[in-house]
């Protein structure tokens, strides 16, 4: 009996222990639940998921509101690229698509055929195809689409469909919209204006202004947030939240449509006849740097896509491609020689050939005997230019290299398009390279760099930044941000340019020594010009392509007495060539038309008023960006960037990001990580000089009052930190 009692006691004890264990377990479970619920309540999250967000997503629907893309205009407010919309037809067939009272909003089966007939009548789609799409839809399908025939329909077609559907009392048909871009002029400065691609209903620029100014044009998308039930149906009487879209800015360019269309036609005709590898032409306002017309071939039509294929050139030749310019570079050699009194007007030299080190350099025509140096330019004598370069070297071995730097060759213009080339300066230590650069070989440039340099020749020594943006306009408020011409310094004096322009007249007026005589003609005015023929580098084997493979160029600055325009033309590797047919057939008509148009005078009057603008500038953060990208972004903000130092990236900037006091057309100093160098400070204010010197921690002494007329530390020259900068004021 005792054993039975012990056994019963053990069982009871085990039950009590189990009960206690269960109670403890229940308590732990309850504590865990309480803690978990408390955490969820406190953090609104579970297993890494935001429960509030999940609930909101389940019971709200966000309908995107596309921000209208800004329009691109010419200088006379004619649209070049503008926003359009196309639409896709969608039929909702889900029986869950009902209103708050249970009435169907979907396309009902007994209306399928009527709907198909409407589609046939309005869009020309076959009735059977529409019926097939509807009848073969899955049982649980929410909506049906109808292929390419019902996609990208126009606004007019959409309105016709809506009217027909309403008359037939058909419900359940919705239209999804697609952003699109229209280029009403077709082939029209295509590689400058650019092109957009629409991928997954998202528009983005892929070339030119459309790409580089995408952020400004695109604006910011918005959305409408609505409450829905578990089936996605909008709840009757529910409120909605709207996140307003911000419209893209309209961009007004400096392009003149009449001159642009004319230049397009002239270059197209020349290319059809002479089939070059490529051809470019740019017409620019001499006193402002505004690009009035800009053409390149090959090209394509961004509106109908004609010419778009695997061989499409996705770069803007005038900014991206560097080449050896040939004899048009002699303009800058002569400018440097005149500036430094390297020759007198009466002396002569023997043309024909000249030896430099182990190289014999010859004239294109084997020489014309004794020539003056003015005739050396008009007759395009290589020997004459090399003679001038050797004289410069004898007087100061850095005279010619420093002049190239003052004209900013070897430095990208950074006019506003990404992917720009910088060109390459010759090796200053190599006498042969330096001699060749004096006649445009052994140095590479971009067309935009040449245009930048020509502004100094045309504008009494003041060099301007070429530009193609006139202003930004907010399409809602109408507020404008206007660009004013940007001065880059004075590489030469007004006296030098006056003499040079007079000499350049001989290129087309001198019967005996003018390389362009009888080919290039003007009516009612004088023009200063220079022809160019350059050997083309062999990119595959080194050296140059065989004789006869040339890049031809031509610059014309007009009228000589008071230049208003610069025209620059290039033609690379034409299959056959004659000057009058290939180049002059383009230059003569466009130059005459430009002279008679008054376009440059209009731009100058507009630009003069732009300096008084008080619009706020949107200063970005340029620190850490490359030298080139920082300048482009600053110019896109309509600021005037000035680079301090010769480094490749920016370490500081004079205007802070978001600076509320910054105004458009204000200088912004970008300090680089390189050695200490100063820019050309001509026409700077005393305060602007002080701000740079304060950052560089150098002492400065001012002499006189007014604007800067001289500086003791030359442009682009490295200097010691203990050196004192003396600045002369006087203007």
XYZ file of C-alpha atoms in Angstrom, residues 30 36 52 63 100 128 227 251 257 333 355 368 371 383 402 429 464 496 519 563 572 580 584 628 645 649 656 674:
28
model
C 1.685 36.609 -23.083
C 5.529 42.642 -29.580
C 1.462 52.450 -41.903
C -1.972 58.644 -59.771
C -20.100 53.236 -54.752
C -12.541 41.318 -85.669
C -8.570 56.400 -51.025
C 14.343 77.823 -72.692
C 15.104 80.494 -87.478
C 49.726 83.919 -84.901
C 64.235 74.693 -92.096
C 55.812 83.764 -104.276
C 56.445 88.890 -99.345
C 57.056 80.089 -94.001
C 51.382 82.282 -73.435
C 59.874 72.634 -75.545
C 33.515 86.537 -75.094
C 45.970 95.075 -82.719
C 35.524 82.856 -104.667
C 32.184 93.651 -86.945
C 36.308 67.318 -93.552
C 33.828 77.908 -104.991
C 31.892 79.632 -101.028
C 34.772 71.317 -66.754
C 44.268 77.659 -60.423
C 38.626 69.495 -59.669
C 27.701 79.110 -51.356
C 46.057 72.693 -58.781
